[in-house]
Structures are given as structure tokens and as C-alpha cells.
mmCIF file of C-alpha atoms and ligand atoms in Angstrom:
data_model
loop_
_atom_site.group_PDB
_atom_site.id
_atom_site.type_symbol
_atom_site.label_atom_id
_atom_site.label_comp_id
_atom_site.label_asym_id
_atom_site.label_seq_id
_atom_site.Cartn_x
_atom_site.Cartn_y
_atom_site.Cartn_z
ATOM 1 C CA UNK A 1358 -100.578 21.736 -86.110
ATOM 2 C CA UNK A 1359 -101.971 18.291 -85.344
ATOM 3 C CA UNK A 1360 -101.264 16.359 -82.266
ATOM 4 C CA UNK A 1361 -99.101 13.121 -83.062
ATOM 5 C CA UNK A 1362 -100.778 9.993 -81.979
ATOM 6 C CA UNK A 1363 -98.713 6.722 -81.483
ATOM 7 C CA UNK A 1364 -99.364 5.909 -85.163
ATOM 8 C CA UNK A 1365 -97.605 9.241 -86.252
ATOM 9 C CA UNK A 1366 -100.522 10.532 -88.195
ATOM 10 C CA UNK A 1367 -98.809 13.819 -88.624
ATOM 11 C CA UNK A 1368 -95.206 14.193 -89.857
ATOM 12 C CA UNK A 1369 -93.297 17.200 -88.256
ATOM 13 C CA UNK A 1370 -91.279 19.324 -90.474
ATOM 14 C CA UNK A 1371 -88.073 20.669 -88.857
ATOM 15 C CA UNK A 1372 -86.245 23.518 -90.394
ATOM 16 C CA UNK A 1373 -82.286 23.456 -89.968
ATOM 17 C CA UNK A 1374 -80.546 26.599 -90.582
ATOM 18 C CA UNK A 1375 -76.963 25.813 -90.589
ATOM 19 C CA UNK A 1376 -74.186 26.897 -93.117
ATOM 20 C CA UNK A 1377 -71.597 23.879 -92.076
ATOM 21 C CA UNK A 1378 -72.677 21.342 -94.492
ATOM 22 C CA UNK A 1379 -70.930 18.484 -92.724
ATOM 23 C CA UNK A 1380 -73.141 19.575 -89.539
ATOM 24 C CA UNK A 1381 -76.370 20.169 -91.599
ATOM 25 C CA UNK A 1382 -76.065 16.594 -92.981
ATOM 26 C CA UNK A 1383 -75.533 14.916 -89.859
ATOM 27 C CA UNK A 1384 -78.686 16.633 -88.075
ATOM 28 C CA UNK A 1385 -80.560 15.867 -91.452
ATOM 29 C CA UNK A 1386 -79.884 12.535 -91.311
ATOM 30 C CA UNK A 1387 -80.521 11.722 -87.704
ATOM 31 C CA UNK A 1388 -83.785 13.635 -87.969
ATOM 32 C CA UNK A 1389 -85.135 11.899 -91.023
ATOM 33 C CA UNK A 1390 -84.199 8.682 -89.302
ATOM 34 C CA UNK A 1391 -86.613 9.556 -86.572
ATOM 35 C CA UNK A 1392 -89.318 10.307 -88.836
ATOM 36 C CA UNK A 1393 -89.251 14.161 -89.204
ATOM 37 C CA UNK A 1394 -89.535 16.033 -92.596
ATOM 38 C CA UNK A 1395 -86.271 18.135 -92.831
ATOM 39 C CA UNK A 1396 -85.803 21.500 -94.595
ATOM 40 C CA UNK A 1397 -82.409 22.832 -94.607
ATOM 41 C CA UNK A 1398 -81.346 26.387 -95.120
ATOM 42 C CA UNK A 1399 -77.855 27.621 -95.211
ATOM 43 C CA UNK A 1400 -78.064 31.189 -94.812
ATOM 44 C CA UNK A 1401 -80.464 33.357 -92.761
ATOM 45 C CA UNK A 1402 -82.307 34.769 -95.865
ATOM 46 C CA UNK A 1403 -83.139 31.373 -97.260
ATOM 47 C CA UNK A 1404 -84.235 30.489 -93.964
ATOM 48 C CA UNK A 1405 -86.607 33.548 -93.947
ATOM 49 C CA UNK A 1406 -87.818 32.860 -97.209
ATOM 50 C CA UNK A 1407 -88.622 29.301 -96.601
ATOM 51 C CA UNK A 1408 -89.959 29.902 -93.341
ATOM 52 C CA UNK A 1409 -92.557 32.108 -94.930
ATOM 53 C CA UNK A 1410 -93.608 29.816 -97.753
ATOM 54 C CA UNK A 1411 -93.444 26.533 -95.836
ATOM 55 C CA UNK A 1412 -93.849 27.093 -92.008
ATOM 56 C CA UNK A 1413 -91.994 24.370 -90.077
ATOM 57 C CA UNK A 1414 -93.152 22.946 -86.777
ATOM 58 C CA UNK A 1415 -89.639 23.565 -85.208
ATOM 59 C CA UNK A 1416 -86.653 25.466 -85.857
ATOM 60 C CA UNK A 1417 -82.957 24.364 -85.128
ATOM 61 C CA UNK A 1418 -81.115 27.661 -85.643
ATOM 62 C CA UNK A 1419 -77.479 28.134 -85.710
ATOM 63 C CA UNK A 1420 -76.114 31.638 -84.376
ATOM 64 C CA UNK A 1421 -73.226 31.759 -86.433
ATOM 65 C CA UNK A 1422 -74.508 32.319 -89.809
ATOM 66 C CA UNK A 1423 -72.971 34.487 -93.104
ATOM 67 C CA UNK A 1424 -74.789 37.903 -93.705
ATOM 68 C CA UNK A 1425 -78.153 37.551 -91.615
ATOM 69 C CA UNK A 1426 -76.996 36.206 -88.328
ATOM 70 C CA UNK A 1427 -79.174 33.857 -86.139
ATOM 71 C CA UNK A 1428 -80.072 36.343 -83.655
ATOM 72 C CA UNK A 1429 -81.823 38.400 -86.382
ATOM 73 C CA UNK A 1430 -83.386 35.498 -87.990
ATOM 74 C CA UNK A 1431 -84.682 34.431 -84.721
ATOM 75 C CA UNK A 1432 -86.169 38.005 -83.892
ATOM 76 C CA UNK A 1433 -88.029 37.917 -87.328
ATOM 77 C CA UNK A 1434 -89.522 34.221 -87.007
ATOM 78 C CA UNK A 1435 -90.558 35.040 -83.499
ATOM 79 C CA UNK A 1436 -92.245 38.422 -84.696
ATOM 80 C CA UNK A 1437 -94.247 36.316 -87.120
ATOM 81 C CA UNK A 1438 -94.890 32.896 -85.252
ATOM 82 C CA UNK A 1439 -94.759 31.008 -82.014
ATOM 83 C CA UNK A 1440 -93.130 28.039 -83.526
ATOM 84 C CA UNK A 1441 -90.621 26.416 -81.093
ATOM 85 C CA UNK A 1442 -87.081 27.621 -81.985
ATOM 86 C CA UNK A 1443 -83.890 25.975 -80.551
ATOM 87 C CA UNK A 1444 -80.750 27.771 -80.992
ATOM 88 C CA UNK A 1445 -77.485 26.079 -81.567
ATOM 89 C CA UNK A 1446 -74.554 28.342 -79.730
ATOM 90 C CA UNK A 1447 -70.956 28.056 -79.181
ATOM 91 C CA UNK A 1448 -70.142 26.275 -76.246
ATOM 92 C CA UNK A 1449 -69.555 28.407 -73.085
ATOM 93 C CA UNK A 1450 -70.967 31.232 -74.839
ATOM 94 C CA UNK A 1451 -73.263 32.456 -71.946
ATOM 95 C CA UNK A 1452 -74.112 35.720 -73.749
ATOM 96 C CA UNK A 1453 -75.484 33.777 -76.498
ATOM 97 C CA UNK A 1454 -77.687 31.727 -74.493
ATOM 98 C CA UNK A 1455 -79.249 34.611 -72.704
ATOM 99 C CA UNK A 1456 -79.350 36.856 -75.913
ATOM 100 C CA UNK A 1457 -81.073 33.848 -77.686
ATOM 101 C CA UNK A 1458 -83.749 33.810 -74.944
ATOM 102 C CA UNK A 1459 -84.414 37.447 -74.888
ATOM 103 C CA UNK A 1460 -85.136 37.539 -78.547
ATOM 104 C CA UNK A 1461 -87.672 34.560 -78.174
ATOM 105 C CA UNK A 1462 -85.746 31.297 -78.362
ATOM 106 C CA UNK A 1463 -87.373 28.381 -76.672
ATOM 107 C CA UNK A 1464 -84.284 26.603 -76.088
ATOM 108 C CA UNK A 1465 -80.473 26.217 -77.102
ATOM 109 C CA UNK A 1466 -78.178 23.520 -77.350
ATOM 110 C CA UNK A 1467 -74.349 24.012 -77.093
ATOM 111 C CA UNK A 1468 -72.068 22.862 -79.630
ATOM 112 C CA UNK A 1469 -70.436 20.518 -80.109
ATOM 113 C CA UNK A 1470 -73.748 18.632 -79.233
ATOM 114 C CA UNK A 1471 -74.457 15.056 -79.317
ATOM 115 C CA UNK A 1472 -77.138 14.135 -81.487
ATOM 116 C CA UNK A 1473 -79.082 12.258 -78.918
ATOM 117 C CA UNK A 1474 -79.232 15.264 -76.766
ATOM 118 C CA UNK A 1475 -80.289 17.283 -79.859
ATOM 119 C CA UNK A 1476 -83.103 14.790 -80.603
ATOM 120 C CA UNK A 1477 -84.211 14.948 -76.885
ATOM 121 C CA UNK A 1478 -84.456 18.513 -77.116
ATOM 122 C CA UNK A 1479 -86.649 18.552 -80.447
ATOM 123 C CA UNK A 1480 -88.927 16.114 -79.118
ATOM 124 C CA UNK A 1481 -89.393 17.754 -75.881
ATOM 125 C CA UNK A 1482 -90.142 21.352 -77.655
ATOM 126 C CA UNK A 1483 -92.605 19.653 -80.241
ATOM 127 C CA UNK A 1484 -94.295 17.637 -77.334
ATOM 128 C CA UNK A 1485 -94.649 20.948 -75.488
ATOM 129 C CA UNK A 1486 -95.937 22.856 -78.653
ATOM 130 C CA UNK A 1487 -98.265 20.059 -79.367
ATOM 131 C CA UNK A 1488 -99.655 19.881 -76.102
ATOM 132 C CA UNK A 1489 -100.081 23.721 -76.095
ATOM 133 C CA UNK A 1490 -102.021 23.407 -79.313
ATOM 134 C CA UNK A 1491 -104.440 20.737 -77.944
ATOM 135 C CA UNK A 1492 -105.043 22.652 -74.965
ATOM 136 C CA UNK A 1493 -105.736 25.780 -76.951
ATOM 137 C CA UNK A 1494 -108.534 23.720 -78.533
ATOM 138 C CA UNK A 1495 -110.295 22.701 -75.578
ATOM 139 C CA UNK A 1496 -113.375 24.114 -74.716
ATOM 140 C CA UNK A 1497 -114.479 25.640 -71.551
ATOM 141 C CA UNK A 1498 -111.349 26.953 -70.366
ATOM 142 C CA UNK A 1499 -111.383 29.516 -67.635
ATOM 143 C CA UNK A 1500 -109.874 33.155 -67.891
ATOM 144 C CA UNK A 1501 -107.987 35.014 -64.986
ATOM 145 C CA UNK A 1502 -108.116 38.440 -64.493
ATOM 146 C CA UNK A 1503 -105.175 40.218 -62.566
ATOM 147 C CA UNK A 1504 -106.133 43.736 -62.620
ATOM 148 C CA UNK A 1505 -105.814 44.902 -65.902
ATOM 149 C CA UNK A 1506 -104.193 41.580 -67.224
ATOM 150 C CA UNK A 1507 -106.342 39.028 -68.380
ATOM 151 C CA UNK A 1508 -104.888 35.354 -69.051
ATOM 152 C CA UNK A 1509 -107.302 33.512 -71.270
ATOM 153 C CA UNK A 1510 -106.638 29.669 -71.082
ATOM 154 C CA UNK A 1511 -109.527 29.105 -73.845
ATOM 155 C CA UNK A 1512 -107.594 30.701 -76.560
ATOM 156 C CA UNK A 1513 -104.164 31.113 -74.966
ATOM 157 C CA UNK A 1514 -103.871 34.778 -74.953
ATOM 158 C CA UNK A 1515 -102.888 37.347 -72.580
ATOM 159 C CA UNK A 1516 -104.510 41.032 -72.893
ATOM 160 C CA UNK A 1517 -103.982 43.995 -70.994
ATOM 161 C CA UNK A 1518 -106.534 46.728 -71.059
ATOM 162 C CA UNK A 1519 -107.755 44.830 -74.063
ATOM 163 C CA UNK A 1520 -104.621 44.836 -75.945
ATOM 164 C CA UNK A 1521 -103.101 41.737 -77.022
ATOM 165 C CA UNK A 1522 -99.783 41.022 -75.063
ATOM 166 C CA UNK A 1523 -97.632 38.904 -77.339
ATOM 167 C CA UNK A 1524 -95.819 36.050 -75.413
ATOM 168 C CA UNK A 1525 -93.781 33.106 -76.447
ATOM 169 C CA UNK A 1526 -94.720 29.440 -75.711
ATOM 170 C CA UNK A 1527 -92.683 29.279 -72.656
ATOM 171 C CA UNK A 1528 -93.593 32.975 -71.499
ATOM 172 C CA UNK A 1529 -97.264 32.078 -71.378
ATOM 173 C CA UNK A 1530 -96.510 28.522 -69.904
ATOM 174 C CA UNK A 1531 -94.430 30.401 -67.142
ATOM 175 C CA UNK A 1532 -97.484 33.019 -66.499
ATOM 176 C CA UNK A 1533 -100.036 30.434 -66.729
ATOM 177 C CA UNK A 1534 -98.233 28.213 -64.425
ATOM 178 C CA UNK A 1535 -97.864 30.972 -61.609
ATOM 179 C CA UNK A 1536 -101.642 31.975 -62.536
ATOM 180 C CA UNK A 1537 -102.697 28.641 -61.635
ATOM 181 C CA UNK A 1538 -102.321 29.411 -58.069
ATOM 182 C CA UNK A 1539 -102.255 33.341 -57.854
ATOM 183 C CA UNK A 1540 -100.505 34.459 -54.733
ATOM 184 C CA UNK A 1541 -98.615 31.215 -54.094
ATOM 185 C CA UNK A 1542 -94.619 31.770 -54.127
ATOM 186 C CA UNK A 1543 -92.682 29.455 -56.618
ATOM 187 C CA UNK A 1544 -89.043 28.940 -56.316
ATOM 188 C CA UNK A 1545 -86.889 28.931 -59.053
ATOM 189 C CA UNK A 1546 -86.341 25.439 -59.029
ATOM 190 C CA UNK A 1547 -90.076 24.720 -58.940
ATOM 191 C CA UNK A 1548 -90.531 26.853 -62.066
ATOM 192 C CA UNK A 1549 -87.651 25.512 -63.940
ATOM 193 C CA UNK A 1550 -88.900 21.835 -63.351
ATOM 194 C CA UNK A 1551 -92.673 22.472 -64.052
ATOM 195 C CA UNK A 1552 -92.249 24.846 -66.985
ATOM 196 C CA UNK A 1553 -88.905 23.795 -68.545
ATOM 197 C CA UNK A 1554 -88.420 20.042 -67.474
ATOM 198 C CA UNK A 1555 -85.769 18.455 -65.288
ATOM 199 C CA UNK A 1556 -83.304 18.645 -68.314
ATOM 200 C CA UNK A 1557 -82.714 22.417 -67.127
ATOM 201 C CA UNK A 1558 -81.945 21.683 -63.367
ATOM 202 C CA UNK A 1559 -79.413 23.978 -62.205
ATOM 203 C CA UNK A 1560 -79.785 26.485 -64.729
ATOM 204 C CA UNK A 1561 -82.074 28.817 -62.579
ATOM 205 C CA UNK A 1562 -80.797 31.996 -64.518
ATOM 206 C CA UNK A 1563 -83.179 30.929 -67.526
ATOM 207 C CA UNK A 1564 -86.247 31.607 -65.101
ATOM 208 C CA UNK A 1565 -84.774 34.953 -64.263
ATOM 209 C CA UNK A 1566 -84.450 35.906 -67.856
ATOM 210 C CA UNK A 1567 -87.856 34.819 -68.446
ATOM 211 C CA UNK A 1568 -89.387 36.472 -65.877
ATOM 212 C CA UNK A 1569 -87.713 39.889 -66.854
ATOM 213 C CA UNK A 1570 -89.197 39.315 -70.525
ATOM 214 C CA UNK A 1571 -92.642 38.927 -69.106
ATOM 215 C CA UNK A 1572 -92.521 41.857 -67.013
ATOM 216 C CA UNK A 1573 -91.177 43.787 -69.967
ATOM 217 C CA UNK A 1574 -94.159 42.745 -71.896
ATOM 218 C CA UNK A 1575 -96.823 42.886 -69.109
ATOM 219 C CA UNK A 1576 -95.781 45.429 -66.677
ATOM 220 C CA UNK A 1577 -96.366 49.152 -66.919
ATOM 221 C CA UNK A 1578 -93.002 49.557 -65.282
ATOM 222 C CA UNK A 1579 -91.156 46.453 -65.324
ATOM 223 C CA UNK A 1580 -88.491 47.377 -62.645
ATOM 224 C CA UNK A 1581 -91.502 48.167 -60.378
ATOM 225 C CA UNK A 1582 -93.925 45.069 -61.551
ATOM 226 C CA UNK A 1583 -97.414 44.952 -60.009
ATOM 227 C CA UNK A 1584 -98.351 41.469 -61.580
ATOM 228 C CA UNK A 1585 -95.387 39.262 -61.635
ATOM 229 C CA UNK A 1586 -93.791 39.622 -58.137
ATOM 230 C CA UNK A 1587 -90.477 38.745 -56.452
ATOM 231 C CA UNK A 1588 -90.688 37.422 -52.985
ATOM 232 C CA UNK A 1589 -86.892 38.040 -51.979
ATOM 233 C CA UNK A 1590 -84.814 35.237 -51.223
ATOM 234 C CA UNK A 1591 -87.691 32.802 -52.241
ATOM 235 C CA UNK A 1592 -88.896 32.953 -55.947
ATOM 236 C CA UNK A 1593 -91.729 34.656 -57.977
ATOM 237 C CA UNK A 1594 -95.341 34.703 -57.661
ATOM 238 C CA UNK A 1595 -98.322 36.319 -59.415
ATOM 239 C CA UNK A 1596 -100.239 38.775 -57.605
ATOM 240 C CA UNK A 1597 -103.739 37.351 -56.351
ATOM 241 C CA UNK A 1598 -106.670 38.877 -58.389
ATOM 242 C CA UNK A 1599 -108.762 41.289 -56.067
HETATM 243 CA CA1 LIG B 2903 -72.310 28.401 -88.499
#
């Protein structure tokens, strides 16, 4: 993926997965007006097909879809790619938000949403992904080893005893943010603002969910972590390299 300059050299492609035609039309119109290329899929199977043949830069994924549901689509896309995925969930459906994040979604927007909010989320997620890619291209970044865990900033990978640990953008950013100052405890509020941005203010459970996912992927025993540690009553920190 290229980085977008002020001149907009690279047009981002957004895939909209939504079975309700009126909503899909409104979203498509709004995105096209902002200069995005839009691909609409009206069911999960079509979305996965299009995803393979024409990989988008971002996916807007409705949870409630006929046949293959949005969570399944999310899991399959995430297994194949680290493209930003924003889930569209029913209002107040907390379980949807948490499940989406567990399955590797980067973000969620609750229905009914305002187009303005949706566009802001799309922009923020694309910006983060572009930044991530451009940073990944930088030369001479260092790596940090925390015992068996190696965080490589040069190619944005994490390995554990030589085996790759597959992380989403957000998980990698959370881990690498804590790795920027190993041993220093960060509060949930700090992590939320630094890794997710101020739009997430007050949603500190998002940090806990992502920490849990990180531990499931990085730790030998996620319930007794040895890398991503909790400072009770304060927040989280990465164990200092020995
Ligand atoms: Ca739907």
C-alpha cells in the first residue's frame, strides 16, 4: 500500500459488506464523494471472494449478514491479511463489540451511525495503516528482545523462539508502544489515547480486551503472563529485557 500524499496519489479502495441496499448505497455515495474507490458486497461469501481477487485497503463489515455472518467473515479476512476492518454493530450490543475485537477487528461503529463519524473512522484507520506501512519501510529500525519474544520494528513482526506471532495492527501497536519503554507502567487511559486515539476516551475495556488477546498470542500461560504484565490498580507494562 502506498502512502497518500496531499495530492492523493494513491486511491484507497474500501470494501463495504452490507446486505441492506439503502445503507450500502448511502455509505458508497459518501465514500465516493471523499475520493475512495468502493466495492460493495451484499453477503459474506461474495465479500470473501472479492477480498481474495481484489484486496481492499479497508473493510467496513456489517455483523448481521445472511448465511455467512460478519464475525466469520472477519475471522477469515484476518487470517489472510492485516487490512483494517471496521465492524458495523447494532447499538448497545456490547457483546458484538467485544467479539469483533476478539476476532481481530480494528474498530467498530454502532448503528445507527452518522456518516460523518463513519468517515472519520475510515480516515483514522487508513491513516494508521499507511503510517504502519511507511514505518515498516524505514531502514535501520531496531529490535527489542524480551526473553524469548523479539519485537522487530524493521519489518513489524514479532517472533517467539523464532516462531512468528501473528498480530493485528492494533495489537502490534499496543505491544510496540509498551516496548518503547519497557518496565514503565502505562494507565489504560494513556494506552487508549496513544494507541487508539482520543475518540475512544472512556472505553477502557477495549484496552483490556486487546491485552488479553496479546497475552493469548504471546504468553506460554496467558493467565500467568511473563511478558505483558499488570500493575494492579494502575495499568499494564512490558517486562524489562534482562
Ligand atoms: Ca445487515
